[in-house]
Coordinates of C-alpha atoms in Angstrom, one line a residue:
Chain Z
M1177 CA -51.9 -49.9 19.0
S1178 CA -50.7 -46.7 20.3
L1179 CA -52.7 -43.4 19.6
A1180 CA -52.1 -41.5 23.0
Y1181 CA -50.3 -42.3 26.1
Q1182 CA -52.2 -43.2 29.3
A1183 CA -50.9 -44.9 32.4
V1184 CA -52.2 -48.5 31.3
G1185 CA -54.3 -49.1 28.5
W1186 CA -56.6 -51.6 30.1
N1187 CA -58.6 -54.0 28.4
R1188 CA -60.3 -57.2 29.3
Q1189 CA -57.4 -59.5 28.4
K1190 CA -54.9 -57.3 30.7
K1191 CA -57.3 -57.4 33.6
V1192 CA -57.7 -61.3 33.5
Y1193 CA -53.9 -61.7 33.0
D1194 CA -53.1 -59.3 36.0
G1195 CA -56.0 -60.9 38.0
W1196 CA -54.5 -64.4 37.6
L1197 CA -50.9 -62.9 38.2
A1198 CA -52.0 -61.4 41.6
V1199 CA -53.8 -64.7 42.6
G1200 CA -50.8 -66.7 41.7
I1201 CA -48.3 -64.4 43.6
L1202 CA -50.7 -64.2 46.8
L1203 CA -51.2 -68.0 46.6
Y1204 CA -47.4 -68.7 46.6
L1205 CA -46.6 -66.3 49.3
A1206 CA -49.3 -67.7 51.7
V1207 CA -48.2 -71.3 50.8
F1208 CA -44.7 -70.4 51.4
M1209 CA -45.3 -68.6 54.7
V1210 CA -47.6 -71.2 56.2
L1211 CA -45.2 -74.1 55.1
G1212 CA -42.2 -72.1 56.4
A1213 CA -43.8 -71.6 59.8
V1214 CA -44.8 -75.3 60.2
L1215 CA -41.6 -76.8 58.9
F1216 CA -39.2 -74.3 60.4
P1217 CA -40.9 -73.1 63.7
S1218 CA -37.7 -71.4 64.9
I1219 CA -37.6 -69.1 61.9
T1220 CA -38.6 -65.5 62.5
A1221 CA -41.3 -63.8 60.5
E1222 CA -39.0 -61.2 59.1
T1223 CA -36.8 -64.0 57.7
L1224 CA -39.9 -65.7 56.2
L1225 CA -40.9 -62.6 54.6
I1226 CA -37.5 -62.0 53.1
R1227 CA -37.2 -65.5 51.7
G1228 CA -40.9 -65.4 50.6
F1229 CA -40.6 -62.2 48.6
G1230 CA -37.2 -63.3 47.2
T1231 CA -38.2 -66.8 46.1
A1232 CA -41.4 -65.4 44.6
S1233 CA -39.5 -63.0 42.5
F1234 CA -37.0 -65.5 41.4
V1235 CA -39.6 -67.9 40.4
L1236 CA -41.5 -65.3 38.4
L1237 CA -38.2 -64.3 36.8
H1238 CA -37.9 -67.8 35.6
V1239 CA -41.6 -67.8 34.3
I1240 CA -40.9 -64.7 32.5
L1241 CA -37.9 -66.0 30.8
Y1242 CA -39.4 -69.3 29.8
I1243 CA -42.4 -67.6 28.2
G1244 CA -40.4 -66.0 25.2
P1245 CA -38.8 -69.2 23.8
A1246 CA -41.7 -71.4 24.8
A1247 CA -44.2 -69.1 23.0
R1248 CA -41.9 -69.2 19.7
L1249 CA -42.0 -73.1 20.0
F1250 CA -45.5 -73.4 21.1
P1251 CA -47.7 -70.6 19.7
R1252 CA -50.5 -71.6 22.0
L1253 CA -48.6 -70.0 24.8
L1254 CA -48.6 -66.8 23.0
P1255 CA -51.3 -65.2 25.3
L1256 CA -48.7 -65.5 28.3
L1257 CA -46.7 -63.1 26.3
Y1258 CA -49.2 -60.6 25.8
N1259 CA -48.9 -58.8 29.1
R1260 CA -45.6 -60.1 30.2
R1261 CA -44.3 -56.5 31.1
H1262 CA -46.8 -56.3 34.0
M1263 CA -45.4 -59.9 35.1
G1264 CA -41.8 -58.2 34.9
V1265 CA -42.9 -55.0 37.1
S1266 CA -44.6 -57.5 39.6
M1267 CA -41.3 -59.4 39.8
F1268 CA -39.3 -56.3 40.3
V1269 CA -41.6 -55.1 43.1
L1270 CA -41.2 -58.5 44.9
G1271 CA -37.5 -58.3 44.4
L1272 CA -37.4 -54.7 45.9
A1273 CA -39.4 -56.0 48.9
H1274 CA -36.9 -58.7 49.4
G1275 CA -34.0 -56.3 49.2
V1276 CA -35.4 -53.6 51.4
L1277 CA -36.4 -56.1 54.1
A1278 CA -33.0 -57.8 53.9
L1279 CA -31.2 -54.3 54.1
I1280 CA -33.2 -53.5 57.2
Q1281 CA -32.7 -56.8 59.0
Y1282 CA -28.9 -57.1 58.3
H1283 CA -27.8 -53.6 57.9
V1284 CA -29.8 -51.2 59.9
G1285 CA -28.6 -50.9 63.4
G1286 CA -24.9 -50.5 62.6
D1287 CA -22.9 -47.2 62.8
Q1288 CA -23.0 -46.9 58.8
F1289 CA -25.5 -45.9 56.5
P1290 CA -27.3 -49.2 55.4
L1291 CA -26.4 -48.9 51.8
V1292 CA -22.8 -48.0 52.7
S1293 CA -22.7 -51.1 55.0
L1294 CA -24.0 -53.3 52.3
L1295 CA -21.4 -52.1 49.7
T1296 CA -18.5 -52.1 52.1
S1297 CA -19.0 -54.5 55.0
N1298 CA -17.7 -57.6 53.1
G1299 CA -14.7 -57.2 50.7
D1300 CA -14.0 -61.1 50.5
Y1301 CA -14.1 -61.1 46.6
A1302 CA -11.6 -63.8 46.3
S1303 CA -13.5 -66.3 48.3
V1304 CA -16.4 -68.4 47.3
V1305 CA -17.9 -69.3 50.6
N1306 CA -17.5 -65.7 51.9
F1307 CA -18.2 -63.8 48.6
P1308 CA -20.3 -60.6 49.2
F1309 CA -23.4 -62.2 47.6
Q1310 CA -25.6 -59.3 48.6
L1311 CA -23.8 -57.0 46.2
L1312 CA -24.8 -59.3 43.3
G1313 CA -28.5 -59.2 44.3
F1314 CA -28.2 -55.4 44.5
L1315 CA -26.8 -55.0 41.1
A1316 CA -29.5 -57.3 39.5
L1317 CA -32.1 -55.0 41.4
G1318 CA -30.5 -52.0 39.7
I1319 CA -30.9 -53.7 36.3
L1320 CA -34.4 -54.9 37.1
F1321 CA -35.4 -51.3 38.3
L1322 CA -34.1 -49.8 35.0
M1323 CA -36.2 -52.3 33.1
A1324 CA -39.5 -51.6 35.3
A1325 CA -39.1 -47.8 35.0
T1326 CA -38.8 -47.9 31.2
S1327 CA -41.3 -50.8 30.6
H1328 CA -44.2 -48.2 29.6
D1329 CA -44.9 -47.6 25.8
F1330 CA -43.8 -43.9 26.4
W1331 CA -40.3 -45.3 26.8
L1332 CA -40.7 -48.0 24.0
A1333 CA -41.8 -45.3 21.5
N1334 CA -39.1 -42.7 22.5
L1335 CA -36.1 -45.0 22.9
T1336 CA -37.4 -46.8 19.6
A1337 CA -37.9 -50.5 19.8
P1338 CA -34.3 -51.6 18.8
V1339 CA -32.8 -49.5 21.8
W1340 CA -35.6 -50.5 24.1
K1341 CA -35.1 -54.3 23.3
A1342 CA -31.3 -53.9 23.8
L1343 CA -31.8 -52.3 27.2
H1344 CA -34.4 -54.9 28.2
M1345 CA -32.0 -57.9 27.2
L1346 CA -30.0 -57.0 30.3
V1347 CA -32.6 -59.2 32.1
Y1348 CA -30.2 -62.0 31.2
V1349 CA -27.5 -60.2 33.1
A1350 CA -29.6 -59.8 36.0
Y1351 CA -30.6 -63.6 35.9
A1352 CA -27.0 -64.5 36.0
L1353 CA -26.2 -62.2 38.9
L1354 CA -29.3 -63.6 40.8
V1355 CA -28.2 -67.1 40.2
A1356 CA -24.7 -66.2 41.5
H1357 CA -26.6 -64.4 44.5
V1358 CA -28.2 -67.5 45.4
A1359 CA -25.4 -69.9 44.8
L1360 CA -22.8 -67.8 46.6
G1361 CA -25.3 -66.6 49.4
Y1362 CA -28.0 -68.8 50.6
L1363 CA -26.5 -72.1 49.4
Q1364 CA -23.3 -71.2 51.3
N1365 CA -25.1 -71.2 54.6
H1366 CA -27.8 -73.8 54.2
A1367 CA -27.4 -77.5 53.3
A1368 CA -30.1 -77.4 50.5
P1369 CA -29.8 -80.2 48.0
V1370 CA -33.5 -79.5 47.0
T1371 CA -33.0 -76.0 46.3
T1372 CA -29.7 -76.6 44.5
A1373 CA -31.4 -79.3 42.3
L1374 CA -34.4 -76.9 41.4
L1375 CA -32.1 -74.0 40.6
G1376 CA -30.0 -76.3 38.5
L1377 CA -33.1 -77.5 36.7
G1378 CA -34.3 -74.0 36.3
V1379 CA -31.1 -72.8 34.6
L1380 CA -30.7 -76.0 32.3
G1381 CA -34.3 -75.7 31.3
L1382 CA -33.9 -72.1 30.3
F1383 CA -30.7 -72.8 28.4
G1384 CA -32.4 -75.7 26.7
L1385 CA -35.4 -73.9 25.6
H1386 CA -33.5 -70.9 24.4
A1387 CA -31.1 -73.2 22.5
A1388 CA -34.0 -75.1 20.9
A1389 CA -35.7 -71.7 19.8
A1390 CA -32.4 -70.4 18.5
L1391 CA -31.9 -73.4 16.2
R1392 CA -35.3 -73.0 14.9
E1393 CA -34.6 -69.3 14.2
G1394 CA -31.3 -70.2 12.6
A1395 CA -33.2 -72.2 9.9
T1396 CA -35.2 -69.1 9.1
D1397 CA -32.3 -66.9 9.1
K1398 CA -30.5 -68.8 6.1
E1399 CA -30.1 -66.0 3.5
A1400 CA -32.1 -66.6 0.3
E1401 CA -30.3 -66.0 -3.0
A1402 CA -31.8 -63.6 -5.6
D1403 CA -32.2 -64.7 -9.1
N1404 CA -32.6 -61.7 -11.5
G1405 CA -33.5 -59.6 -8.6
W1406 CA -36.2 -61.9 -7.2
V1407 CA -35.8 -64.4 -4.3
Y1408 CA -38.0 -67.5 -4.2
V1409 CA -40.2 -67.7 -1.3
A1410 CA -42.4 -70.9 -1.4
R1411 CA -45.1 -72.7 -3.6
V1412 CA -48.5 -71.0 -3.2
D1413 CA -50.0 -74.2 -1.6
E1414 CA -47.3 -74.2 0.9
I1415 CA -48.7 -71.3 2.7
L1416 CA -52.0 -71.5 4.7
E1417 CA -54.6 -69.0 4.2
N1418 CA -54.2 -65.7 6.1
R1419 CA -50.7 -67.0 7.0
A1420 CA -47.3 -66.2 6.2
R1421 CA -43.9 -67.6 5.1
M1422 CA -40.8 -65.9 6.2
I1423 CA -37.6 -65.7 4.3
C1424 CA -34.3 -63.9 5.1
A1425 CA -33.2 -61.6 2.3
A1426 CA -30.8 -58.5 2.1
G1427 CA -30.2 -59.1 5.8
E1428 CA -33.6 -58.9 7.2
R1429 CA -36.6 -61.1 7.4
I1430 CA -39.5 -60.7 5.0
A1431 CA -43.2 -61.8 5.8
V1432 CA -45.1 -63.1 2.7
F1433 CA -48.8 -63.4 3.4
K1434 CA -51.4 -65.3 1.5
Y1435 CA -55.0 -64.0 1.7
E1436 CA -58.1 -63.7 -0.3
G1437 CA -56.4 -65.3 -3.5
K1438 CA -53.5 -62.6 -3.2
V1439 CA -50.1 -62.4 -1.9
S1440 CA -48.6 -59.4 -0.2
A1441 CA -44.9 -59.0 1.3
V1442 CA -44.0 -56.8 4.4
S1443 CA -41.1 -56.5 6.8
N1444 CA -41.4 -59.1 9.3
V1445 CA -40.6 -56.5 12.1
C1446 CA -43.5 -55.0 14.0
Q1447 CA -43.0 -51.4 14.9
H1448 CA -44.2 -51.7 18.5
Q1449 CA -41.6 -54.2 20.0
N1450 CA -40.2 -55.7 16.8
G1451 CA -42.3 -58.7 17.2
P1452 CA -42.3 -61.4 14.4
L1453 CA -45.2 -60.3 12.1
G1454 CA -44.8 -63.5 10.0
E1455 CA -45.7 -65.7 13.0
G1456 CA -49.1 -63.7 13.2
K1457 CA -52.1 -64.0 10.9
I1458 CA -54.4 -61.9 9.1
V1459 CA -57.4 -60.9 11.1
D1460 CA -60.0 -58.5 9.8
G1461 CA -58.1 -57.9 6.7
C1462 CA -55.1 -56.8 8.5
I1463 CA -51.7 -58.5 9.5
T1464 CA -51.8 -59.0 13.3
C1465 CA -48.8 -59.2 15.5
P1466 CA -48.7 -62.3 17.4
W1467 CA -47.1 -60.4 20.5
H1468 CA -49.5 -57.5 21.2
G1469 CA -52.0 -57.4 18.4
Y1470 CA -50.6 -54.4 16.5
Q1471 CA -52.1 -54.4 12.9
Y1472 CA -51.0 -53.5 9.5
R1473 CA -52.7 -53.6 6.2
P1474 CA -51.0 -56.1 3.8
K1475 CA -50.9 -53.9 0.8
D1476 CA -49.2 -50.7 2.3
G1477 CA -47.8 -51.9 5.6
A1478 CA -49.7 -49.0 7.5
S1479 CA -51.8 -49.3 10.5
P1480 CA -55.5 -48.7 9.8
P1481 CA -56.6 -45.1 11.0
P1482 CA -56.3 -43.4 13.6
F1483 CA -53.2 -45.4 14.2
T1484 CA -50.0 -44.2 12.5
E1485 CA -47.4 -47.1 12.4
K1486 CA -45.9 -48.1 9.1
I1487 CA -43.5 -50.9 8.1
P1488 CA -41.7 -51.4 4.8
T1489 CA -43.2 -53.3 2.0
F1490 CA -41.9 -55.5 -0.8
R1491 CA -43.0 -56.1 -4.4
A1492 CA -44.1 -59.9 -4.9
K1493 CA -45.1 -62.1 -7.9
V1494 CA -46.5 -65.4 -8.5
T1495 CA -45.3 -67.5 -11.5
E1496 CA -46.3 -71.0 -12.3
G1497 CA -47.7 -71.5 -8.6
K1498 CA -44.5 -70.1 -7.2
I1499 CA -44.1 -67.1 -5.0
Y1500 CA -41.2 -64.7 -5.4
V1501 CA -40.2 -61.4 -3.8
D1502 CA -38.1 -58.4 -4.6
P1503 CA -35.6 -58.2 -1.6
K1504 CA -35.3 -54.4 -2.1
P1505 CA -37.5 -52.8 0.7
L1506 CA -39.9 -50.1 -0.2
P1507 CA -40.3 -47.0 2.2
P1508 CA -42.7 -47.8 5.1
G1509 CA -46.1 -47.3 4.2
T1510 CA -45.6 -47.6 0.3
E1511 CA -48.7 -49.1 -1.3
V1512 CA -47.8 -52.2 -3.5
E1513 CA -50.7 -54.1 -5.4
P1514 CA -50.9 -57.6 -4.1
A1515 CA -49.8 -60.3 -6.5
L1516 CA -52.8 -62.3 -7.7
I1517 CA -52.6 -66.1 -7.4
Q1518 CA -55.0 -66.9 -10.0
G1519 CA -53.8 -64.4 -12.6
E1520 CA -50.0 -65.0 -11.5
G1521 CA -49.3 -61.3 -11.9
V1522 CA -46.5 -59.0 -10.6
A1523 CA -47.2 -56.6 -7.7
Chain C
M685 CA -36.5 -58.6 16.4
I686 CA -34.1 -57.3 14.0
R687 CA -31.4 -59.4 12.9
P688 CA -28.4 -57.7 15.0
L689 CA -30.6 -57.8 18.0
R690 CA -31.5 -61.6 17.6
K691 CA -27.7 -62.3 17.2
R692 CA -26.9 -60.2 20.4
H693 CA -29.8 -62.0 22.2
Q694 CA -28.4 -65.3 21.0
L695 CA -24.9 -64.5 22.1
M696 CA -26.2 -63.4 25.6
T697 CA -28.1 -66.6 26.3
F698 CA -25.3 -68.8 24.9
V699 CA -22.8 -67.1 27.2
L700 CA -24.9 -66.0 30.5
F701 CA -26.9 -69.3 31.0
P702 CA -23.8 -71.5 31.0
A703 CA -21.9 -68.9 33.0
A704 CA -24.8 -69.0 35.6
L705 CA -24.6 -72.7 35.6
V706 CA -20.8 -72.7 36.3
V707 CA -21.2 -70.5 39.1
L708 CA -24.2 -72.6 40.6
I709 CA -21.9 -75.6 40.4
L710 CA -19.1 -73.8 42.0
G711 CA -21.3 -72.5 44.7
A712 CA -22.8 -76.0 45.4
S713 CA -19.3 -77.8 45.3
Q714 CA -17.8 -75.1 47.6
Q715 CA -20.8 -75.3 50.2
R716 CA -19.4 -75.0 53.6
N717 CA -19.9 -77.8 56.1
V718 CA -22.6 -76.0 58.2
P719 CA -24.1 -78.0 61.1
T720 CA -27.7 -78.5 60.5
Q721 CA -30.2 -77.8 63.3
S722 CA -31.4 -81.4 63.8
P723 CA -28.3 -82.9 65.4
L724 CA -27.9 -79.9 67.8
P725 CA -28.7 -80.7 71.4
G726 CA -31.4 -78.1 71.8
P727 CA -30.8 -75.4 74.4
L728 CA -32.8 -75.6 77.5
Q729 CA -35.8 -73.4 77.3
G730 CA -37.3 -71.2 80.0
D731 CA -36.4 -71.3 83.6
S732 CA -35.4 -74.8 84.2
G733 CA -33.5 -73.5 87.3
Q734 CA -33.7 -76.9 89.3
G735 CA -30.5 -78.5 90.4
T736 CA -27.6 -77.5 92.6
L737 CA -25.2 -75.0 91.6
V738 CA -21.8 -76.5 91.7
W739 CA -19.7 -73.9 89.7
E740 CA -20.0 -70.2 89.1
Q741 CA -17.7 -67.6 87.6
A742 CA -17.9 -64.0 86.4
V743 CA -16.4 -63.6 82.9
P744 CA -15.0 -60.1 82.0
T745 CA -16.5 -59.4 78.6
N746 CA -18.8 -56.9 77.3
P747 CA -21.5 -57.2 78.4
P748 CA -20.6 -58.9 81.6
L749 CA -21.2 -62.6 81.8
T750 CA -21.8 -64.9 84.5
A751 CA -21.2 -68.7 83.7
R752 CA -22.8 -71.3 86.1
V753 CA -22.9 -75.1 86.1
Y754 CA -25.9 -76.7 87.9
D755 CA -26.0 -80.4 88.8
Q756 CA -29.1 -82.2 88.1
A757 CA -30.2 -85.8 88.4
A758 CA -29.9 -86.7 84.7
A759 CA -27.1 -84.3 83.6
A760 CA -25.3 -81.1 84.3
R761 CA -26.6 -78.0 83.0
L762 CA -24.7 -74.8 81.8
E763 CA -26.1 -71.3 82.1
L764 CA -24.7 -68.2 80.4
A765 CA -26.2 -65.3 81.8
F766 CA -25.3 -62.0 80.3
E767 CA -26.2 -58.7 82.0
Q768 CA -27.6 -57.5 78.7
T769 CA -28.3 -59.3 75.4
P770 CA -24.9 -59.8 73.8
L771 CA -24.5 -58.6 70.1
I772 CA -23.7 -61.9 68.9
A773 CA -26.3 -62.8 66.2
D774 CA -25.2 -66.2 65.2
G775 CA -23.3 -67.6 68.2
L776 CA -22.7 -71.3 68.7
V777 CA -21.6 -72.6 72.0
Y778 CA -19.0 -75.3 72.1
W779 CA -17.4 -77.2 75.1
Q780 CA -13.6 -77.8 74.2
A781 CA -11.5 -80.3 76.0
D782 CA -8.0 -79.1 77.1
G783 CA -5.0 -80.6 75.5
E784 CA -3.6 -80.8 71.9
D785 CA -6.7 -82.7 70.6
G786 CA -9.0 -80.0 71.6
T787 CA -12.1 -81.7 70.3
R788 CA -15.1 -79.4 70.3
L789 CA -18.5 -80.6 71.2
L790 CA -21.5 -78.4 70.0
L791 CA -23.9 -77.5 73.0
G792 CA -26.3 -75.5 70.9
P793 CA -26.8 -71.9 69.5
L794 CA -26.8 -68.7 71.7
Q795 CA -30.3 -67.6 72.5
S796 CA -31.5 -64.3 71.5
G797 CA -32.1 -63.1 75.1
P798 CA -29.5 -62.5 77.8
N799 CA -29.6 -66.0 79.1
S800 CA -28.8 -69.3 77.4
R801 CA -28.9 -72.8 79.0
F802 CA -27.4 -76.0 77.7
F803 CA -26.9 -79.5 78.8
L804 CA -23.2 -80.1 79.6
P805 CA -22.0 -83.4 78.1
E806 CA -20.5 -86.0 80.5
A807 CA -17.1 -85.4 79.0
G808 CA -17.5 -81.7 80.2
R809 CA -17.9 -82.8 83.7
Q810 CA -15.1 -85.4 83.9
Q811 CA -12.3 -83.1 82.4
A812 CA -11.3 -79.7 82.3
G813 CA -11.8 -77.7 79.2
R814 CA -13.2 -74.4 78.0
I815 CA -16.5 -72.9 76.7
V816 CA -16.1 -71.3 73.3
I817 CA -18.8 -69.1 71.5
H818 CA -18.1 -69.2 67.8
S819 CA -19.5 -66.7 65.3
L820 CA -20.4 -68.7 62.1
A821 CA -20.7 -65.5 60.0
H822 CA -17.1 -64.2 61.3
G823 CA -15.6 -67.7 61.2
E824 CA -13.9 -67.2 64.4
A825 CA -14.2 -67.6 68.3
V826 CA -15.7 -64.4 69.8
L827 CA -15.4 -65.4 73.4
A828 CA -13.8 -68.4 75.3
F829 CA -13.3 -69.0 78.9
A830 CA -12.0 -71.9 81.0
L831 CA -14.4 -74.4 82.4
P832 CA -12.7 -76.6 85.3
Q833 CA -13.7 -80.2 86.0
V834 CA -17.0 -79.9 87.6
K835 CA -17.6 -81.8 90.9
R836 CA -20.8 -83.6 91.5
A837 CA -23.3 -82.0 93.8
S838 CA -22.9 -84.6 96.4
A839 CA -19.2 -84.0 96.5
A840 CA -19.5 -80.1 96.2
G841 CA -22.3 -79.8 98.7
A842 CA -25.7 -78.3 98.2
G843 CA -25.6 -74.9 96.7
G844 CA -21.8 -74.8 96.8
S845 CA -19.4 -73.3 94.4
P846 CA -15.9 -73.9 93.7

């Protein structure tokens, strides 16, 4: 949880995560360089570096985009989501190294400024085989720079989570640009059936995984109807202890938690990155976001001191073993007495 | 995420992933026919200057080029000697027969230094033609000059020139 800004709020998990990330990147680059030098002895070191950095960045982008929907479908993968922003910044740095080296290799040495040369040397936009593919990579790198530069919690807090998330959704535009960059660039100059097949599998896999996650999300987003101002949630025994059931009412999701013989309802949206609180669990008496561990007290939706985040709460009641929620949100941080399961009272 | 963002997220993924797939299929289907490296007759490396000079000509280009053909026991050798390294990053060297057919035979890629050497195919010795340097990136010939029928060393005389 945020209290004060610092460059990186290091903890053991982040160090382990970043350590594995660094090892993975270095290992990939080493294997790529050695295999490249052995299989293609005529290739220059500069070209190998350009391709090594470029492919490492693109592979990492695939991993980043796979993690989101995969963690929704398979919660055991949630730890991968925890420090994904560092993975994103690493991916941008690799892409930048690829772009700068390519700019030096192909656009320095002429009579124009390299960036001007990049933007103006090929105007064959109507052609597939001669399309100025480098421009696509340049645009994608611009988007990734914007994302890397705003990845810190400082920007997340000041832009607000919805704006920040909307900005970072541009990663899909960057991904499409990069697929086009490879398809209209590298694949036009190299007979590369394996690369084509791998890229096709990568795109299809991402599409399939996102579609599967979206189908599951769609079921949760079915709007629940209120009866006399109360919305039916579930039977008490249908919710596991310290877990929640999510419903959609009045246009937004509500997470209804069962714990210690009580029921509390809060907004499903975490204040940090709008993570799905209803997919988290209660740890040490607090609702814990599955994405980054932000915590809220179930009865008032406020983070425990010294933290200051607050989320809206909802009234809940238990009648004849059935849980109901009043879909009208209460102001963030409003204390609501939990509904007692045995007493079947109204909160 | 809040509901409007979830909907935008779904819209973006359902539009952009298929769009990326379409571009990939388009790019793969339109792939130009690039000769791969393996079937290329590799250029001769180093100073394999054995053999008898049977033809030599200065080609007026920038930088100036001298083309020579040496006759060797097994095959003829074409040597392209520029005065400086030419600014042709991706030059492919072809021999092209005279006449309407004009079939091109790939001799090999232009080397990065000033000198490049290639085996000359038998057809290049038996009939007149031309040497063409083709830039793959620009999709056009950047240099061409005539190569007459080359006599064998025994006919031309040792060290002779046309």
